Amino acid sequence: MNDGAEPVAPPAAEPGVLLERLRAGLPADALITDPDVTASYAHDMASFCAAGAPAVVVLPRTVEQVQHVMRTATELRVPVVPQGARTGLSGGANATEGCVVLSLVRMDRILEISPVDRVAVVEPGVVNAVLSRKVMEHGLYYPPDPSSWEQCTIGGNIGTASGGLCCVKYGVTAEYVLGLDVVLADGRLLETGRRTAKGVAGYDLTRLFVGSEGSLGIVVKAVLALRPAPPEQLVLAAEFPSAAAACEAVCAIMERGHTPSLLELMDRTTVRAVNRMANMGLPDSTEALLLAAFDTPDPGADLAAVGELCTAAGAVQVVPAESVAESELLLQARRLSLTALETIKPATMIDDVCVPRSRLAAMLEGTSAIAAKYDLTIGVCAHAGDGNTHPVVCFDHADEDESRRARESFDEIMALGLELGGTITGEHGVGVLKKEWLARELGPVGVEMQRAVKRTFDPLGLLNPGKLF
Amino acid sequence: MNDGAEPVAPPAAEPGVLLERLRAGLPADALITDPDVTASYAHDMASFCAAGAPAVVVLPRTVEQVQHVMRTATELRVPVVPQGARTGLSGGANATEGCVVLSLVRMDRILEISPVDRVAVVEPGVVNAVLSRKVMEHGLYYPPDPSSWEQCTIGGNIGTASGGLCCVKYGVTAEYVLGLDVVLADGRLLETGRRTAKGVAGYDLTRLFVGSEGSLGIVVKAVLALRPAPPEQLVLAAEFPSAAAACEAVCAIMERGHTPSLLELMDRTTVRAVNRMANMGLPDSTEALLLAAFDTPDPGADLAAVGELCTAAGAVQVVPAESVAESELLLQARRLSLTALETIKPATMIDDVCVPRSRLAAMLEGTSAIAAKYDLTIGVCAHAGDGNTHPVVCFDHADEDESRRARESFDEIMALGLELGGTITGEHGVGVLKKEWLARELGPVGVEMQRAVKRTFDPLGLLNPGKLF
């Protein structure tokens, strides 16, 4: 029995045997074997994480086809790496050498949308934005909105329990998954959860699969909870003379009982990078820019109240948008942050540390000190209302010393997050990138029990090996 | 290895040895051995479910004491039944013969309330109402409000993932548990989850424990999410000429995107029982009474809109409360429902079937037909907005034939719920009462994987044996 953490031994079967068995239960167009093409499925957006060469890429269209793949993999002891749109940032979808890449992108049907029950039933390959727009036509809202929402799939979102800008009010993907159909490692089909609003029949296996990064089973169907569409949000921008002052405003806003639909922070480095890239006229001298939004019945009143709290915390300028169009423009700046930071140096490493929001100021201050210590540019944008920071370490991968410093600073940022009572990953997942850090967060008993769960669902260690642990 | 479903064999140790070992790590006042007293810990509120006589009741005050109990139990192979206030309705806290009852009620400290982080950190024995009132002093809100909230403990709420009246807007207990400290079957301490707003580091073991009915580990600390206190709610009462018409209103309210803070239904039997008991002046001729509430900034406007939908669905009278006091009076009627229905016959069996709300009318109609078929009085009150019905089967346990009919009707109601795409338990849990039904809901693969999870955490089958499966 594998310990659930290490990749299995190289496939027992010859590649020829693997392909032959797979073909027996799949249409010809569901298999890709051309190494030039399969190589393009080797990794997600965290391209600097290690990745192997897939033996084959399979693109099933039905549950039965997925079951056939898993039965074959189990029989031949071949590892399987499930993939969605490969927009992940932790290498969680990276191929291992000789694996079957199981891409779910062709299982992309929206099977049902029910406005009365407020649920959608979907296949895993449905693109987040496609679903979000479709439910909007019914006056409904599917909140989770990771930055990659135009590309990423619901299956991938479920795999990493993805977040986004909306989380401060609406929570993450996990909050919206009511039930799942999952193909287990040995090909059996497991149905979990429910399509009712409530239900407590047995252990919550649904939530166990959400965020499991494809390491416990293959999600082939999901029942998702929907909400009524809220009014369009209005955004306020506040400019602060220090990151600490902006964090003070964040704490005051939350302490006073406000429920913004978005509460985002961009540090000086980020604001300047966005300005350089898109010439958006943001205040170049600012030390921290806070964006707050409300999608309440009277957002103007909420923005006014929050504006006052910003001023009290030391904001030098507070600009409430007066229209949805103006709001959209302000959000555009936030959405460009990562792309803009990526222009500073040839490479970036994006951290994802989440701390209790009362410790946000300490987190930002500490990150700034780490940047100085390692002589690096580290821009921070943050889902400030959640205490979820994305320090982006900018470096030149051709410069060996700078790369080493980047890696060390990246780790030191996670250490700081843990020290402040936070987590090494708020929404991006562990993947390959942070697996050495997971044990530090979970502790020995935590790791032992997590591995035990892995073994329970995947005793041969075939599903997405080498990730998480 | 035990299959995780059946109680373990009778304790290997003599009772004397068990007590001696327990005493070695516990203060004298933490043990109760007087059989007259221990007998009173034998069962929860589902008193007609089978229960054994505990060998001893232990009332620890510290995590270390709980660890000592579990180490001893593992060493001597003695089953342990964790208990809170024993207000459960499914026999989930019922003792098994010769077990250690582990009552957590003395671990009742609120360790922290943080308005900025919007979390509370509590021990499991804290009473729901005590916590709810305490956080209110900080302008905060802990939503889960099971009917027993004045007695029930947070640990018990976590064990059953309890619901309440608030769920239609605020969700169940599960939504409010961010992290847990859990003593495992062998006495090790496991920390799960986080105290941050978000976090995806590893599998979600927190949610696995929530709703596990004490069968996977002993919760000794919980980090709970809080919300800002909403405005006080205003309630509307609408009287319908049929249950179907009331259900049509429920569907219309949800389909139009309203978010009531409460949406409750009482059928004719329930309304009459409440009237008889408390002389509340409810319309005795009504076929169904719907209560809708809003805690929005302008609840009057929301009530008016919902009132119109009720009228359109056929309501013969719509009465919006004009004050919080009037609202409280209407809710009083709802809160008395179960107690009032219990006056009809010497005994009751309370079902807890939750269906997609689009099937609520079919559920009520079917329940009515089942009552007629078995010649029984079955009153229904329902968390209508969630599709969660509580059919209360009234019978005389001294009447053998009526008892048999009651049991059969109870089962037929669950069968109907499953047929309508629902669950056998929306919020009360499986316990002893519904364990034969869990397999019907989960299916063979579901049961197999649930049992596998049980074995992973409790390989000797010592924790709350004979429950769930």
XYZ file of C-alpha atoms in Angstrom, chain A:
469
model
C 0.000 0.000 0.000
C 1.312 3.387 -1.007
C 1.501 6.047 1.698
C -0.664 8.268 -0.430
C 1.992 10.891 -0.743
C 4.551 9.612 -3.194
C 3.943 8.935 -6.878
C 3.431 5.272 -7.648
C 6.159 3.270 -9.263
C 6.481 3.660 -13.044
C 3.568 2.030 -14.872
C 3.705 -1.722 -14.871
C 2.270 -1.810 -18.373
C 4.017 -1.015 -21.614
C 2.650 2.240 -23.123
C 1.297 0.129 -25.991
C -0.800 -1.970 -23.628
C -2.121 1.140 -21.888
C -3.229 2.693 -25.172
C -4.788 -0.513 -26.390
C -6.840 -0.895 -23.199
C -7.907 2.742 -23.215
C -8.986 2.547 -26.870
C -11.208 -0.417 -26.088
C -13.660 1.867 -24.241
C -13.147 5.258 -25.856
C -13.913 6.818 -29.241
C -10.816 7.471 -31.343
C -11.045 11.248 -31.005
C -10.925 10.997 -27.197
C -7.225 10.101 -27.180
C -4.220 12.246 -27.967
C -0.871 10.486 -28.227
C 1.178 12.877 -30.368
C 3.966 13.853 -27.924
C 4.092 17.412 -29.280
C 0.452 17.843 -28.388
C 0.445 15.897 -25.123
C 3.414 17.998 -23.981
C 1.154 21.052 -24.084
C -0.968 19.393 -21.375
C 2.010 18.966 -19.065
C 1.431 21.894 -16.741
C -0.863 24.587 -15.435
C -0.028 28.296 -15.038
C 2.607 27.628 -12.384
C 4.947 26.665 -15.169
C 8.082 26.729 -13.004
C 6.829 23.732 -11.001
C 8.167 20.314 -12.005
C 6.098 18.432 -14.591
C 6.522 15.097 -16.373
C 5.544 14.008 -19.873
C 2.067 12.410 -20.117
C 1.849 9.025 -21.844
C -1.511 10.007 -23.254
C -4.174 12.686 -22.960
C -7.761 11.453 -22.725
C -10.725 13.729 -23.362
C -13.866 11.834 -22.330
C -17.408 13.007 -23.010
C -19.315 10.684 -20.700
C -19.241 9.336 -17.165
C -18.848 5.814 -18.549
C -15.743 6.884 -20.446
C -14.246 8.345 -17.252
C -15.047 5.088 -15.460
C -13.322 3.161 -18.223
C -10.209 5.312 -17.869
C -10.069 4.799 -14.106
C -10.696 1.065 -14.332
C -7.893 0.784 -16.864
C -5.572 2.921 -14.779
C -6.250 0.812 -11.704
C -5.762 -2.418 -13.584
C -2.456 -1.271 -15.085
C -1.346 0.835 -12.073
C -0.972 3.971 -14.178
C -1.256 7.377 -12.487
C -4.023 9.713 -13.642
C -3.839 13.502 -13.537
C -7.235 15.196 -13.905
C -7.289 18.583 -15.597
C -9.676 21.408 -16.336
C -8.489 24.563 -18.089
C -5.068 24.391 -16.401
C -5.352 27.936 -15.070
C -4.227 26.816 -11.604
C -1.323 28.598 -9.934
C 0.200 25.802 -7.844
C 1.070 23.058 -10.318
C -1.870 21.017 -9.051
C -2.696 19.912 -12.601
C 0.885 19.201 -13.663
C 1.443 15.873 -15.363
C 3.642 13.196 -13.872
C 5.942 11.148 -16.087
C 4.023 8.504 -18.030
C 0.634 9.451 -16.601
C -2.766 9.570 -18.211
C -3.875 13.179 -18.380
C -7.632 13.109 -17.943
C -8.947 16.370 -19.339
C -12.596 17.007 -18.482
C -13.055 19.998 -20.771
C -15.336 18.193 -23.222
C -17.801 17.321 -20.475
C -19.148 20.836 -20.639
C -22.920 20.595 -20.527
C -25.121 22.634 -18.222
C -27.688 19.951 -17.448
C -30.222 22.011 -15.519
C -30.894 25.421 -14.034
C -33.774 25.655 -11.549
C -34.791 29.133 -10.368
C -37.220 27.691 -7.780
C -34.701 25.311 -6.233
C -31.867 27.756 -6.930
C -29.555 25.058 -8.193
C -27.614 24.331 -11.352
C -26.525 20.842 -12.341
C -23.396 20.863 -14.466
C -20.653 18.730 -15.910
C -17.121 19.526 -14.727
C -15.863 21.077 -17.969
C -18.335 23.971 -17.962
C -16.417 27.249 -17.993
C -17.129 29.420 -14.952
C -18.055 32.486 -17.038
C -20.360 30.455 -19.273
C -22.287 29.220 -16.248
C -22.259 32.626 -14.580
C -23.741 34.301 -17.663
C -26.260 31.534 -18.246
C -27.694 31.675 -14.726
C -27.851 35.459 -14.953
C -30.390 35.016 -17.750
C -32.604 33.415 -15.097
C -32.068 36.252 -12.608
C -29.648 34.068 -10.680
C -26.062 34.426 -9.523
C -23.196 31.959 -9.213
C -20.784 33.992 -7.064
C -17.346 32.281 -7.211
C -15.255 34.461 -9.530
C -11.591 33.492 -9.691
C -9.499 35.838 -11.857
C -9.410 33.187 -14.552
C -13.197 32.934 -14.669
C -13.324 33.369 -18.456
C -11.208 30.217 -18.896
C -11.371 28.092 -15.774
C -13.804 25.233 -15.402
C -16.214 24.422 -12.603
C -14.409 21.099 -12.146
C -11.140 22.928 -11.630
C -12.840 25.398 -9.290
C -14.147 22.465 -7.253
C -10.698 20.877 -7.240
C -9.119 23.912 -5.627
C -12.183 25.338 -3.817
C -11.459 28.532 -5.748
C -12.157 31.981 -4.404
C -12.196 35.338 -6.150
C -13.168 38.924 -5.486
C -16.660 38.108 -4.218
C -15.619 35.954 -1.268
C -15.739 38.623 1.403
C -19.519 38.636 1.029
C -20.348 35.417 -0.797
C -17.690 32.884 0.234
C -15.720 30.452 -1.918
C -16.643 27.631 -4.303
C -17.007 25.182 -1.417
C -20.054 27.085 -0.186
C -21.825 26.454 -3.496
C -21.307 22.731 -4.009
C -24.307 20.764 -2.749
C -23.669 17.384 -4.284
C -21.258 15.570 -6.571
C -20.994 12.547 -8.789
C -17.458 11.253 -8.457
C -15.686 8.445 -10.291
C -13.448 6.743 -7.745
C -9.930 5.510 -8.407
C -11.195 2.012 -9.201
C -13.925 3.261 -11.540
C -16.908 2.998 -9.207
C -19.381 5.893 -9.286
C -20.030 7.630 -5.969
C -22.893 10.067 -5.481
C -22.470 12.494 -2.596
C -24.597 15.189 -1.035
C -27.949 16.388 -2.225
C -29.911 18.848 -4.294
C -31.953 20.064 -1.335
C -31.200 23.227 0.620
C -30.303 21.175 3.693
C -29.287 17.604 4.416
C -27.320 15.752 7.092
C -27.535 12.126 5.990
C -24.100 10.719 6.779
C -20.639 12.223 6.530
C -20.141 15.255 4.309
C -18.118 13.575 1.570
C -19.023 16.381 -0.831
C -16.843 18.830 1.024
C -14.069 16.289 1.255
C -13.780 16.282 -2.539
C -14.003 20.065 -2.827
C -10.430 21.347 -2.611
C -8.929 17.854 -2.841
C -7.063 18.813 -6.042
C -8.174 15.739 -7.952
C -6.422 13.426 -5.530
C -9.475 11.553 -4.198
C -11.680 11.053 -7.253
C -12.826 12.503 -10.567
C -15.791 14.882 -10.312
C -18.109 14.166 -13.261
C -21.214 16.092 -12.173
C -21.980 18.800 -9.644
C -25.120 20.248 -8.110
C -24.372 23.898 -7.412
C -26.284 26.315 -5.206
C -27.274 29.613 -6.793
C -28.358 32.924 -5.318
C -30.736 35.552 -6.585
C -28.851 38.093 -8.684
C -27.925 41.073 -6.494
C -28.127 44.680 -7.701
C -25.039 45.845 -9.608
C -22.284 46.956 -7.288
C -20.909 50.447 -6.825
C -17.210 50.826 -6.025
C -15.313 53.340 -3.912
C -11.566 53.964 -4.182
C -9.610 55.285 -1.201
C -5.980 56.334 -1.272
C -3.909 55.831 1.883
C -0.528 57.202 2.995
C 0.479 53.772 4.309
C -0.537 50.137 4.005
C -1.103 50.133 7.770
C -3.694 52.916 7.471
C -5.514 51.011 4.713
C -5.573 47.896 6.901
C -6.926 49.958 9.775
C -9.775 51.015 7.488
C -10.407 47.368 6.513
C -10.684 46.378 10.174
C -12.946 49.322 10.967
C -15.245 48.493 8.029
C -15.638 44.894 9.136
C -15.856 45.714 12.838
C -18.683 48.156 12.192
C -20.732 45.396 10.615
C -20.536 46.403 6.967
C -20.815 43.693 4.341
C -19.030 44.901 1.232
C -19.349 42.770 -1.887
C -15.649 43.365 -2.483
C -12.841 44.849 -0.383
C -9.530 44.850 -2.227
C -6.148 46.362 -1.558
C -3.353 47.228 -3.996
C 0.021 48.304 -2.659
C 2.227 50.989 -4.150
C 4.165 48.594 -6.360
C 0.949 47.209 -7.789
C -0.652 50.606 -8.398
C 2.451 51.826 -10.226
C 2.693 48.694 -12.310
C -0.947 49.009 -13.367
C -0.458 52.673 -14.202
C 2.607 51.925 -16.302
C 0.817 49.195 -18.168
C -2.601 50.684 -18.716
C -2.171 54.379 -17.986
C -5.252 54.324 -15.782
C -4.572 57.563 -13.945
C -4.373 55.953 -10.544
C -2.612 58.064 -7.899
C 1.012 57.106 -8.542
C 2.148 58.473 -5.181
C -0.232 56.324 -3.156
C 1.105 53.827 -0.653
C -2.059 51.737 -0.708
C -5.272 51.851 -2.669
C -8.400 50.319 -1.182
C -11.405 49.371 -3.308
C -14.694 48.737 -1.525
C -17.961 47.812 -3.224
C -21.560 47.284 -2.213
C -24.332 45.518 -4.101
C -26.958 46.475 -1.515
C -30.283 48.204 -2.290
C -28.690 51.580 -1.449
C -24.983 51.237 -2.250
C -24.457 55.016 -2.227
C -25.298 55.192 1.487
C -23.037 52.254 2.281
C -20.174 53.775 0.297
C -20.616 57.074 2.152
C -20.397 55.307 5.524
C -17.347 53.333 4.458
C -15.794 56.476 2.969
C -16.016 58.121 6.385
C -14.291 55.173 8.014
C -11.529 55.406 5.395
C -11.079 59.107 6.085
C -10.987 58.437 9.833
C -8.259 55.853 9.214
C -6.209 58.472 7.376
C -7.234 58.181 3.718
C -5.976 61.180 1.769
C -8.564 60.808 -0.956
C -11.879 58.957 -1.159
C -13.602 58.638 -4.518
C -16.965 56.897 -4.704
C -17.951 55.865 -8.203
C -21.184 57.419 -9.300
C -22.123 54.841 -11.869
C -21.702 51.197 -12.677
C -19.441 52.198 -15.574
C -17.125 54.160 -13.283
C -17.109 51.214 -10.885
C -16.156 48.872 -13.686
C -13.182 51.076 -14.535
C -11.900 50.956 -10.954
C -12.259 47.184 -10.903
C -10.417 46.962 -14.176
C -7.334 48.296 -12.381
C -7.613 45.590 -9.755
C -8.105 42.880 -12.356
C -4.988 43.985 -14.209
C -2.833 43.765 -11.083
C -1.253 40.361 -11.632
C -0.639 40.936 -15.316
C 0.890 44.321 -14.565
C 3.166 42.925 -11.854
C 4.307 40.269 -14.303
C 5.785 43.026 -16.515
C 8.267 44.091 -13.817
C 10.595 41.114 -14.198
C 10.739 38.093 -16.522
C 9.219 35.817 -13.874
C 6.943 35.926 -10.864
C 5.988 33.660 -7.994
C 2.505 34.381 -6.684
C 1.954 33.704 -3.005
C -1.499 33.237 -1.484
C -1.218 33.677 2.253
C -4.420 34.318 4.180
C -4.296 35.708 7.720
C -6.982 36.762 10.185
C -7.891 40.210 8.971
C -6.834 41.684 12.308
C -3.293 40.637 11.331
C -3.383 42.023 7.799
C -1.294 45.086 8.638
C 1.384 42.894 10.242
C 1.333 40.665 7.156
C 1.847 43.576 4.751
C 4.506 45.190 6.904
C 6.327 41.861 7.226
C 6.155 41.231 3.490
C 7.633 44.646 2.855
C 10.489 43.839 5.260
C 11.077 40.525 3.479
C 11.287 42.330 0.121
C 13.885 44.696 1.568
C 15.850 41.877 3.188
C 16.132 39.958 -0.081
C 16.505 43.064 -2.241
C 13.508 42.123 -4.374
C 10.410 43.770 -5.768
C 7.355 42.174 -4.194
C 4.030 43.731 -5.167
C 0.992 42.891 -3.088
C -2.622 42.832 -4.080
C -4.994 41.424 -1.514
C -8.560 40.355 -0.967
C -8.227 42.560 2.079
C -11.649 41.858 3.542
C -10.695 38.189 3.764
C -7.134 38.838 4.929
C -6.030 36.991 1.773
C -2.817 38.481 0.360
C -1.170 37.742 -2.975
C 2.444 38.860 -2.629
C 3.926 38.628 -6.125
C 7.665 38.041 -6.026
C 9.234 39.475 -9.194
C 12.526 37.982 -10.372
C 14.658 37.022 -13.336
C 14.856 33.256 -13.650
C 18.085 33.643 -15.644
C 19.668 35.241 -12.593
C 20.532 32.342 -10.317
C 21.092 34.400 -7.223
C 17.896 36.401 -7.669
C 15.960 33.165 -8.259
C 17.286 31.758 -5.009
C 16.372 34.934 -3.159
C 12.913 34.843 -4.743
C 12.329 31.281 -3.566
C 13.584 32.113 -0.069
C 11.422 35.203 0.208
C 8.431 33.214 -1.073
C 8.938 30.703 1.721
C 9.544 33.384 4.321
C 6.221 34.971 3.386
C 4.461 31.656 4.112
C 6.339 31.311 7.409
C 5.166 34.795 8.348
C 1.575 33.880 7.437
C 1.657 30.827 9.694
C 3.221 32.840 12.488
C 0.342 35.315 12.261
C -2.217 32.512 12.629
C -2.865 32.247 8.903
C -2.703 29.646 6.175
C -0.193 29.068 3.368
C -3.017 29.073 0.831
C -6.256 30.984 0.930
C -7.537 29.971 -2.499
C -4.843 28.750 -4.911
C -4.275 25.338 -3.384
C -1.166 23.383 -2.479
C -0.384 21.520 -5.703
C 3.326 20.947 -6.184
C 4.306 24.477 -5.233
C 3.545 24.344 -1.522
C 3.554 20.698 -0.625
C 6.591 21.033 1.583
C 4.693 23.707 3.476
C 1.471 21.812 3.988
C 3.031 19.657 6.686
C 4.191 22.758 8.555
C 0.656 24.093 8.586
C -1.113 20.838 9.428
C 1.303 19.369 11.956
C 2.147 15.665 12.232
C -1.302 14.412 13.317
C -2.962 16.506 10.614
C -0.717 15.121 7.892
C -1.192 11.576 9.153
C -4.979 11.855 9.039
C -4.948 13.567 5.642
C -2.786 10.777 4.247
C -5.087 8.219 5.816
C -8.036 9.815 4.006
C -6.066 9.741 0.762
C -5.362 6.027 1.219
C -9.040 5.364 1.948
C -10.114 6.755 -1.411
C -7.040 5.951 -3.460
C -5.205 2.994 -1.905
C -2.894 2.606 -4.909
C -1.949 6.287 -4.989
C -2.948 6.660 -8.639
C -4.879 9.924 -8.506
C -2.777 13.023 -9.110
C 0.260 11.628 -7.306
C 2.915 13.931 -5.904
C 0.477 16.747 -5.207
C -0.557 18.101 -1.789
C 1.742 15.913 0.326
